[in-house]
């Protein structure tokens, strides 16, 4: 921690006392200051320390920003489950769009969006929130247009498609008065898009965000009951999650036909979701976190030691598996990818060297799509317990049907250094397992190489960069 903000509650006088006593050196302080100043130079704060307030609106909500917002939202879509119901046909006769996040622009934005600021302005200071010195009318005047999921769907389906909408329930609360309307349109439809999730912000009406902690990972309020009721009708159901935290949703995974994770997709989120649902884009995002089956599994993560993530010698819990519902790196596609021809440049390597790890990936399915190839390693015989897997590199590729690319990760051996019990950064000789996969639990290719040298090799710096290259192969 090089800078303590916004107040010096911990590193003020204690830091000064540590310096005066010799516990830390001035060189230590200089390093922190140098890093901080470097970032200010890199961002141009010394040349341009102030914002030109008169030109702010010239660079606010521009067409280029809308294009970027949509691109980000589309690339972030993660297809968690699909039994073949997706992509939907744009010529579907009747489609029901149901849920508290189906037509709610605010809920597609995060807890530090300007819309969230408007909510805070409405909260009395007596509730423990500070008074924010912002003109609410001025914020409203510069609001942005957010495309909801319902908006996006209506924009892409055939003119002959009948789109029916019902909110069903609120984000929070157990009121099910809206269930009847939702079930009525679900019975009329050929398929249902059920849009569930969170309301992100800092206020008490929010279900996720700063200060909005939860004791469980269930869908908030009456939403799970709504899902049970809608799915019980027997129509194909696609669940879209607009949310700020992972859910434990094994029942939905068992019973919904498809689940699309949309996160908090922003002002172009509705267009991005619709593009994914109807196949205008092929979802290619991968999970940067692990989804548990139950809150009792938390903390749950892929890079645990060999002895972790198990319930003693029985492995599974009494009433639940120990495996995640959706693993780190998970994400499905409307096409299929084949991994082949793993090649590792050296059987042995030492300090300051690199190992090239190459393989081929082929789109062997019917549609163009993105795949995020992932490189994991495992240090099998280290003197200190090392993780079962460690992500060391990844690359997102776009491949048309039949396309083949060769991918090469250049793995610096020094990246595999770790801190021993004496807090020395060291490499140790021994076998390093190489794993190439589509996720942390979907490993397609396996290999290994050996680190050579003395029993403990001091390393000055751990190199985090893992350069990656790819080239198209004509076969």
Coordinates of C-alpha atoms in Angstrom, one line a residue:
X1 CA 0.0 0.0 0.0
X2 CA 1.8 3.1 -1.2
X3 CA -1.0 5.7 -0.5
X4 CA -3.6 5.7 2.3
X5 CA -6.8 7.5 1.3
X6 CA -9.0 9.4 2.0
X7 CA -7.6 9.9 5.6
X8 CA -4.5 8.7 7.4
X9 CA -6.1 6.5 10.0
X10 CA -3.3 3.9 10.2
X11 CA -0.1 5.0 8.5
X12 CA 0.3 8.5 9.9
X13 CA 2.1 8.7 13.2
X14 CA 2.9 4.9 13.3
X15 CA 4.7 5.2 9.9
X16 CA 6.7 8.2 11.2
X17 CA 7.6 6.3 14.4
X18 CA 8.7 3.3 12.4
X19 CA 11.0 5.4 10.3
X20 CA 12.5 7.2 13.3
X21 CA 13.1 3.8 15.1
X22 CA 14.8 2.3 12.1
X23 CA 12.1 -0.4 11.5
X24 CA 11.8 0.9 8.0
X25 CA 14.2 2.9 5.9
X26 CA 13.9 6.2 3.9
X27 CA 14.5 4.1 0.8
X28 CA 11.3 2.2 1.6
X29 CA 9.5 5.6 1.8
X30 CA 11.1 6.8 -1.4
X31 CA 10.0 3.7 -3.3
X32 CA 6.4 4.3 -2.3
X33 CA 6.6 8.0 -3.3
X34 CA 8.3 7.2 -6.6
X35 CA 5.6 4.7 -7.5
X36 CA 2.9 7.3 -6.7
X37 CA 4.5 10.1 -8.6
X38 CA 5.1 7.8 -11.6
X39 CA 1.4 7.1 -11.9
X40 CA 0.7 10.8 -11.8
X41 CA 3.2 11.4 -14.6
X42 CA 1.8 8.5 -16.6
X43 CA -1.7 10.0 -16.4
X44 CA -0.6 13.5 -17.2
X45 CA -1.6 15.1 -13.9
X46 CA 1.5 17.3 -13.8
X47 CA 0.9 18.8 -17.2
X48 CA -2.9 19.0 -16.9
X49 CA -3.9 18.9 -13.2
X50 CA -7.4 20.3 -13.7
X51 CA -10.5 19.3 -15.7
X52 CA -11.8 21.9 -18.2
X53 CA -15.4 22.0 -16.8
X54 CA -16.7 23.9 -19.9
X55 CA -15.8 21.1 -22.2
X56 CA -17.0 18.1 -20.1
X57 CA -20.2 17.7 -22.1
X58 CA -18.3 17.5 -25.4
X59 CA -16.8 14.2 -24.3
X60 CA -19.9 12.9 -22.4
X61 CA -22.2 10.3 -24.0
X62 CA -20.6 10.4 -27.4
X63 CA -21.4 8.0 -30.2
X64 CA -18.0 6.4 -29.8
X65 CA -18.7 5.9 -26.1
X66 CA -22.0 4.2 -26.9
X67 CA -20.2 1.9 -29.4
X68 CA -17.6 1.0 -26.8
X69 CA -20.2 0.4 -24.1
X70 CA -22.0 -2.0 -26.4
X71 CA -18.8 -3.8 -27.3
X72 CA -17.8 -4.2 -23.6
X73 CA -21.3 -5.5 -22.7
X74 CA -21.3 -8.0 -25.6
X75 CA -17.9 -9.3 -24.8
X76 CA -18.8 -9.7 -21.1
X77 CA -21.8 -12.0 -21.7
X78 CA -21.1 -15.5 -20.2
X79 CA -23.3 -18.4 -21.3
X80 CA -23.6 -20.5 -18.1
X81 CA -26.0 -23.2 -19.5
X82 CA -27.6 -24.0 -22.8
X83 CA -29.5 -27.2 -23.6
X84 CA -29.9 -26.1 -27.2
X85 CA -32.8 -23.6 -26.8
X86 CA -30.4 -20.7 -27.6
X87 CA -30.1 -18.9 -29.9
X88 CA -33.8 -18.0 -30.1
X89 CA -35.4 -17.5 -33.5
X90 CA -36.3 -13.9 -34.3
X91 CA -39.4 -15.2 -36.0
X92 CA -40.7 -16.8 -32.8
X93 CA -44.5 -16.3 -32.7
X94 CA -45.0 -15.2 -29.0
X95 CA -42.3 -14.4 -26.5
X96 CA -42.9 -13.6 -22.8
X97 CA -40.3 -11.3 -21.2
X98 CA -40.7 -11.5 -17.4
X99 CA -38.8 -10.3 -14.3
X100 CA -37.9 -7.3 -12.2
X101 CA -34.8 -6.6 -14.4
X102 CA -36.5 -7.1 -17.8
X103 CA -37.4 -3.4 -18.2
X104 CA -35.5 -1.5 -15.5
X105 CA -32.8 0.7 -16.9
X106 CA -31.5 1.7 -13.5
X107 CA -30.7 -1.9 -12.5
X108 CA -28.3 -2.3 -15.4
X109 CA -26.0 0.3 -13.8
X110 CA -23.6 -0.1 -10.9
X111 CA -23.5 1.4 -7.5
X112 CA -21.2 4.3 -8.5
X113 CA -23.2 5.4 -11.6
X114 CA -24.7 8.8 -11.6
X115 CA -28.1 7.2 -11.3
X116 CA -27.0 5.8 -8.0
X117 CA -25.9 9.3 -6.9
X118 CA -29.5 10.5 -7.5
X119 CA -30.7 7.8 -5.1
X120 CA -28.3 8.9 -2.4
X121 CA -29.5 12.5 -2.7
X122 CA -33.0 11.2 -1.7
X123 CA -31.7 9.6 1.5
X124 CA -32.0 11.8 4.7
X125 CA -28.6 12.4 6.4
X126 CA -30.2 11.0 9.6
X127 CA -29.9 7.5 8.1
X128 CA -26.2 7.8 8.5
X129 CA -25.4 8.8 5.0
X130 CA -23.4 12.0 4.3
X131 CA -25.1 14.9 2.6
X132 CA -23.8 15.1 -1.0
X133 CA -23.4 18.5 -2.3
X134 CA -24.8 17.9 -5.8
X135 CA -27.6 19.5 -7.7
X136 CA -30.0 16.7 -8.4
X137 CA -31.7 18.6 -11.3
X138 CA -28.3 19.0 -13.0
X139 CA -27.5 15.3 -12.7
X140 CA -30.9 14.5 -14.2
X141 CA -30.4 16.9 -17.0
X142 CA -27.4 15.0 -18.1
X143 CA -28.8 11.5 -17.6
X144 CA -28.1 8.9 -20.3
X145 CA -30.5 6.7 -22.2
X146 CA -30.2 3.1 -21.1
X147 CA -31.5 0.3 -23.4
X148 CA -33.4 -2.3 -21.3
X149 CA -33.5 -6.0 -22.1
X150 CA -37.1 -5.6 -23.2
X151 CA -36.1 -2.7 -25.4
X152 CA -33.3 -4.7 -27.0
X153 CA -35.5 -7.8 -27.7
X154 CA -38.3 -5.7 -29.2
X155 CA -35.7 -4.1 -31.5
X156 CA -34.4 -7.4 -33.0
X157 CA -37.4 -9.7 -33.3
X158 CA -39.6 -10.0 -36.4
X159 CA -42.4 -7.5 -36.8
X160 CA -44.8 -10.4 -36.5
X161 CA -43.5 -11.5 -33.2
X162 CA -45.7 -10.8 -30.2
X163 CA -43.7 -9.7 -27.2
X164 CA -45.5 -9.8 -23.9
X165 CA -44.1 -8.2 -20.7
X166 CA -44.7 -8.5 -17.0
X167 CA -42.5 -7.5 -14.1
X168 CA -43.6 -10.4 -11.9
X169 CA -42.1 -9.1 -8.6
X170 CA -39.7 -6.5 -7.2
X171 CA -36.0 -7.1 -6.6
X172 CA -36.5 -7.2 -2.8
X173 CA -39.6 -8.1 -0.8
X174 CA -41.8 -11.1 -0.8
X175 CA -44.9 -9.6 -2.6
X176 CA -46.1 -12.1 -5.2
X177 CA -49.1 -10.0 -6.5
X178 CA -47.5 -9.8 -9.9
X179 CA -47.1 -13.6 -10.3
X180 CA -50.6 -14.0 -11.8
X181 CA -49.9 -11.6 -14.7
X182 CA -46.5 -13.2 -15.3
X183 CA -47.9 -16.7 -15.4
X184 CA -50.7 -15.6 -17.7
X185 CA -48.3 -14.3 -20.4
X186 CA -46.0 -17.3 -19.9
X187 CA -48.8 -19.6 -20.7
X188 CA -49.5 -17.7 -24.0
X189 CA -45.8 -17.7 -25.1
X190 CA -43.7 -20.1 -27.1
X191 CA -40.8 -19.3 -24.9
X192 CA -39.9 -17.2 -21.8
X193 CA -37.0 -14.8 -21.2
X194 CA -36.8 -14.5 -17.4
X195 CA -34.6 -11.5 -16.3
X196 CA -33.7 -11.7 -12.7
X197 CA -31.0 -10.3 -10.4
X198 CA -30.0 -7.3 -8.4
X199 CA -30.4 -3.6 -7.9
X200 CA -26.9 -2.2 -7.3
X201 CA -26.2 0.8 -5.2
X202 CA -25.4 2.1 -1.7
X203 CA -28.9 2.8 -0.5
X204 CA -31.1 0.5 1.7
X205 CA -33.3 -0.4 -1.3
X206 CA -30.4 -2.0 -3.1
X207 CA -29.6 -5.7 -3.0
X208 CA -25.9 -5.5 -3.9
X209 CA -23.1 -2.9 -3.9
X210 CA -21.0 -1.1 -1.3
X211 CA -22.5 -1.5 2.2
X212 CA -25.1 -4.0 0.8
X213 CA -23.8 -7.3 2.2
X214 CA -25.9 -10.5 2.2
X215 CA -26.0 -13.6 4.4
X216 CA -26.8 -15.9 1.5
X217 CA -26.3 -16.1 -2.3
X218 CA -29.9 -16.8 -3.2
X219 CA -31.9 -14.7 -5.7
X220 CA -33.2 -11.7 -3.6
X221 CA -36.8 -11.4 -2.6
X222 CA -39.5 -13.4 -4.3
X223 CA -37.5 -13.9 -7.5
X224 CA -36.7 -17.6 -6.9
X225 CA -40.4 -18.3 -6.2
X226 CA -41.2 -16.5 -9.4
X227 CA -38.7 -18.7 -11.3
X228 CA -40.2 -21.8 -9.8
X229 CA -43.7 -20.8 -10.8
X230 CA -42.8 -19.8 -14.4
X231 CA -40.7 -22.9 -15.1
X232 CA -43.5 -25.1 -13.7
X233 CA -45.7 -24.1 -16.7
X234 CA -43.5 -26.2 -18.9
X235 CA -42.4 -23.6 -21.6
X236 CA -38.8 -23.2 -22.6
X237 CA -37.2 -20.7 -20.2
X238 CA -34.1 -18.7 -20.7
X239 CA -32.8 -17.0 -17.5
X240 CA -30.8 -13.8 -17.9
X241 CA -29.0 -12.7 -14.7
X242 CA -28.4 -8.9 -14.3
X243 CA -26.4 -9.0 -11.0
X244 CA -23.4 -7.8 -9.0
X245 CA -22.5 -11.0 -7.1
X246 CA -22.4 -14.7 -8.0
X247 CA -25.5 -16.6 -7.1
X248 CA -25.9 -20.2 -5.7
X249 CA -28.5 -21.4 -8.2
X250 CA -28.3 -25.2 -8.5
X251 CA -32.1 -25.4 -8.9
X252 CA -32.1 -23.0 -11.8
X253 CA -29.2 -24.9 -13.4
X254 CA -31.2 -28.1 -13.2
X255 CA -34.5 -26.7 -14.4
X256 CA -33.9 -23.7 -16.7
X257 CA -33.2 -24.4 -20.4
X258 CA -30.5 -21.8 -20.6
X259 CA -28.8 -19.2 -18.3
X260 CA -27.0 -16.1 -19.5
X261 CA -24.9 -14.1 -17.1
X262 CA -25.1 -10.4 -18.1
X263 CA -23.6 -8.8 -15.0
X264 CA -24.4 -5.1 -14.7
X265 CA -24.2 -4.5 -18.5
X266 CA -24.6 -0.7 -18.6
X267 CA -26.5 1.6 -21.0
X268 CA -26.2 -0.7 -24.0
X269 CA -26.9 -3.8 -21.9
X270 CA -30.3 -4.5 -23.4
X271 CA -28.9 -4.5 -27.0
X272 CA -26.1 -6.8 -25.9
X273 CA -28.3 -9.3 -24.2
X274 CA -30.7 -9.4 -27.1
X275 CA -27.8 -9.9 -29.5
X276 CA -26.6 -12.9 -27.4
X277 CA -30.1 -14.4 -27.1
X278 CA -30.9 -14.3 -30.8
X279 CA -27.4 -15.2 -32.1
X280 CA -26.3 -11.9 -33.5
X281 CA -23.3 -12.4 -31.4
X282 CA -21.9 -15.6 -29.9
X283 CA -21.3 -15.3 -26.2
X284 CA -17.6 -15.7 -25.6
X285 CA -17.1 -14.4 -22.0
X286 CA -15.6 -16.6 -19.3
X287 CA -16.2 -16.4 -15.5
X288 CA -13.5 -14.4 -13.6
X289 CA -14.9 -15.9 -10.4
X290 CA -16.3 -19.2 -9.1
X291 CA -20.0 -19.8 -8.6
X292 CA -20.7 -22.0 -5.6
X293 CA -23.6 -24.4 -5.2
X294 CA -24.3 -23.2 -1.7
X295 CA -23.2 -20.3 0.4
X296 CA -21.7 -22.8 2.8
X297 CA -18.9 -23.4 0.3
X298 CA -17.6 -19.9 0.5
X299 CA -14.8 -19.1 0.2
X300 CA -14.5 -21.2 -2.9
X301 CA -11.8 -20.7 -5.5
X302 CA -9.9 -22.7 -8.2
X303 CA -6.3 -22.2 -7.0
X304 CA -6.6 -24.0 -3.7
X305 CA -3.9 -26.3 -2.3
X306 CA -4.2 -30.0 -2.7
X307 CA -5.7 -30.3 0.8
X308 CA -8.3 -27.7 0.2
X309 CA -11.9 -27.6 -1.0
X310 CA -12.9 -30.9 0.6
X311 CA -14.8 -32.1 3.6
X312 CA -12.2 -34.2 5.4
X313 CA -11.6 -37.6 4.0
X314 CA -15.2 -38.0 2.6
X315 CA -14.5 -35.1 0.2
X316 CA -18.2 -34.1 -0.4
X317 CA -20.3 -32.4 2.3
X318 CA -23.2 -34.3 3.9
X319 CA -25.8 -32.7 1.7
X320 CA -23.8 -31.1 -1.1
X321 CA -20.9 -31.7 -3.5
X322 CA -17.7 -29.7 -2.9
X323 CA -17.3 -28.9 -6.6
X324 CA -18.4 -25.4 -7.8
X325 CA -21.6 -24.9 -9.7
X326 CA -19.7 -23.0 -12.4
X327 CA -15.9 -23.1 -12.3
X328 CA -13.5 -20.2 -12.7
X329 CA -13.0 -19.7 -16.4
X330 CA -16.3 -21.3 -17.4
X331 CA -18.3 -20.1 -20.4
X332 CA -20.2 -21.9 -23.1
X333 CA -20.6 -21.1 -26.8
X334 CA -22.9 -21.7 -29.8
X335 CA -20.0 -23.6 -31.5
X336 CA -17.4 -26.1 -30.4
X337 CA -13.6 -25.8 -30.2
X338 CA -11.0 -28.6 -30.6
X339 CA -7.6 -28.3 -28.8
X340 CA -4.7 -30.3 -30.2
X341 CA -1.0 -30.7 -30.9
X342 CA 0.5 -29.5 -27.6
X343 CA 4.2 -28.7 -27.9
X344 CA 6.6 -27.5 -25.2
X345 CA 9.9 -26.0 -26.4
X346 CA 12.1 -27.5 -23.7
X347 CA 12.1 -30.5 -21.4
X348 CA 14.2 -28.5 -18.9
X349 CA 14.7 -24.8 -18.2
X350 CA 16.3 -22.7 -15.5
X351 CA 16.3 -19.3 -13.9
X352 CA 15.8 -16.3 -16.3
X353 CA 14.8 -18.6 -19.2
X354 CA 11.4 -18.9 -20.9
X355 CA 9.5 -21.9 -22.1
X356 CA 7.3 -21.7 -25.2
X357 CA 4.0 -23.7 -25.0
X358 CA 2.2 -24.1 -28.3
X359 CA -1.0 -25.8 -29.4
X360 CA -3.7 -25.6 -32.1
X361 CA -7.3 -24.6 -31.6
X362 CA -9.9 -25.3 -34.3
X363 CA -13.5 -24.1 -34.6
X364 CA -15.2 -27.4 -35.4
X365 CA -18.7 -26.2 -34.9
X366 CA -21.4 -24.5 -37.1
X367 CA -20.9 -20.8 -36.0
X368 CA -18.3 -18.2 -35.7
X369 CA -17.3 -17.6 -32.1
X370 CA -14.8 -16.4 -29.5
X371 CA -12.9 -18.8 -27.2
X372 CA -10.7 -17.8 -24.3
X373 CA -7.8 -20.3 -24.2
X374 CA -6.3 -20.6 -20.7
X375 CA -2.8 -21.7 -19.5
X376 CA -2.6 -23.2 -16.0
X377 CA 0.5 -24.6 -14.2
X378 CA 1.1 -26.8 -11.2
X379 CA 4.3 -27.1 -9.2
X380 CA 3.9 -30.7 -8.1
X381 CA 6.8 -31.2 -5.6
X382 CA 7.5 -27.8 -4.0
X383 CA 8.8 -27.7 -0.4
X384 CA 5.8 -25.5 0.5
X385 CA 2.2 -26.5 -0.6
X386 CA 1.4 -24.9 -3.9
X387 CA -2.0 -24.4 -5.6
X388 CA -3.6 -27.2 -7.5
X389 CA -3.8 -24.9 -10.5
X390 CA -2.5 -21.4 -11.2
X391 CA -3.7 -19.3 -14.2
X392 CA -0.5 -18.0 -16.0
X393 CA -1.9 -16.8 -19.3
X394 CA -5.0 -16.5 -21.5
X395 CA -6.0 -15.3 -25.0
X396 CA -9.3 -14.5 -26.5
X397 CA -9.6 -15.6 -30.1
X398 CA -12.3 -15.2 -32.8
X399 CA -12.6 -18.2 -35.1
X400 CA -15.0 -18.8 -38.1
X401 CA -16.2 -22.4 -38.7
X402 CA -13.2 -24.5 -39.8
X403 CA -10.6 -21.9 -38.8
X404 CA -7.5 -23.2 -37.0
X405 CA -5.0 -21.0 -35.1
X406 CA -1.7 -21.9 -33.4
X407 CA -1.3 -20.3 -30.0
X408 CA 2.0 -19.9 -28.2
X409 CA 2.4 -18.8 -24.6
X410 CA 5.9 -17.7 -23.7
X411 CA 6.1 -18.6 -20.0
X412 CA 9.0 -17.0 -18.1
X413 CA 10.4 -19.5 -15.6
X414 CA 10.8 -16.7 -13.0
X415 CA 7.1 -16.3 -13.0
X416 CA 6.9 -19.6 -11.1
X417 CA 8.9 -18.3 -8.2
X418 CA 7.2 -18.2 -4.8
X419 CA 7.9 -17.1 -1.2
X420 CA 9.2 -19.8 1.1
X421 CA 8.5 -19.8 4.9
X422 CA 11.4 -17.4 5.4
X423 CA 9.8 -15.0 2.9
X424 CA 12.6 -15.5 0.4
X425 CA 11.5 -15.4 -3.3
X426 CA 12.8 -18.6 -4.7
X427 CA 12.6 -21.1 -7.6
X428 CA 12.8 -24.8 -6.8
X429 CA 13.9 -27.5 -9.2
X430 CA 11.3 -30.0 -10.1
X431 CA 8.4 -30.9 -12.4
X432 CA 6.0 -28.2 -13.6
X433 CA 2.7 -29.5 -15.0
X434 CA 1.3 -27.6 -17.9
X435 CA -2.5 -27.5 -18.5
X436 CA -4.3 -25.9 -21.5
X437 CA -8.0 -25.6 -21.2
X438 CA -11.3 -23.9 -21.8
X439 CA -11.8 -23.3 -18.1
X440 CA -10.1 -24.3 -14.8
X441 CA -12.1 -27.6 -14.7
X442 CA -12.1 -28.2 -18.5
X443 CA -8.5 -29.1 -19.2
X444 CA -8.0 -30.2 -22.8
X445 CA -4.2 -30.7 -23.1
X446 CA -1.5 -31.8 -20.6
X447 CA 2.3 -31.6 -20.6
X448 CA 5.2 -30.8 -18.3
X449 CA 8.8 -29.5 -18.1
X450 CA 11.4 -29.5 -15.4
X451 CA 13.0 -26.6 -13.6
X452 CA 16.7 -27.3 -13.1
X453 CA 19.2 -25.8 -10.6
X454 CA 20.1 -26.0 -7.0
X455 CA 17.6 -26.8 -4.2
X456 CA 16.5 -23.2 -3.8
X457 CA 17.3 -20.6 -6.4
X458 CA 17.0 -16.9 -5.3
X459 CA 15.0 -14.8 -7.7
X460 CA 15.0 -11.0 -7.6
X461 CA 11.7 -10.4 -9.3
X462 CA 8.8 -12.5 -10.3
X463 CA 8.0 -11.7 -14.0
X464 CA 4.2 -11.6 -14.4
X465 CA 4.0 -11.0 -18.1
X466 CA 3.4 -14.1 -20.2
X467 CA 3.6 -12.9 -23.8
X468 CA 1.2 -14.8 -26.1
X469 CA 1.1 -15.1 -29.9
X470 CA -1.3 -16.6 -32.4
X471 CA -1.2 -17.3 -36.1
X472 CA -3.8 -18.6 -38.5
X473 CA -3.0 -22.1 -39.9
X474 CA -4.3 -23.0 -43.4
X475 CA -4.9 -26.8 -43.4

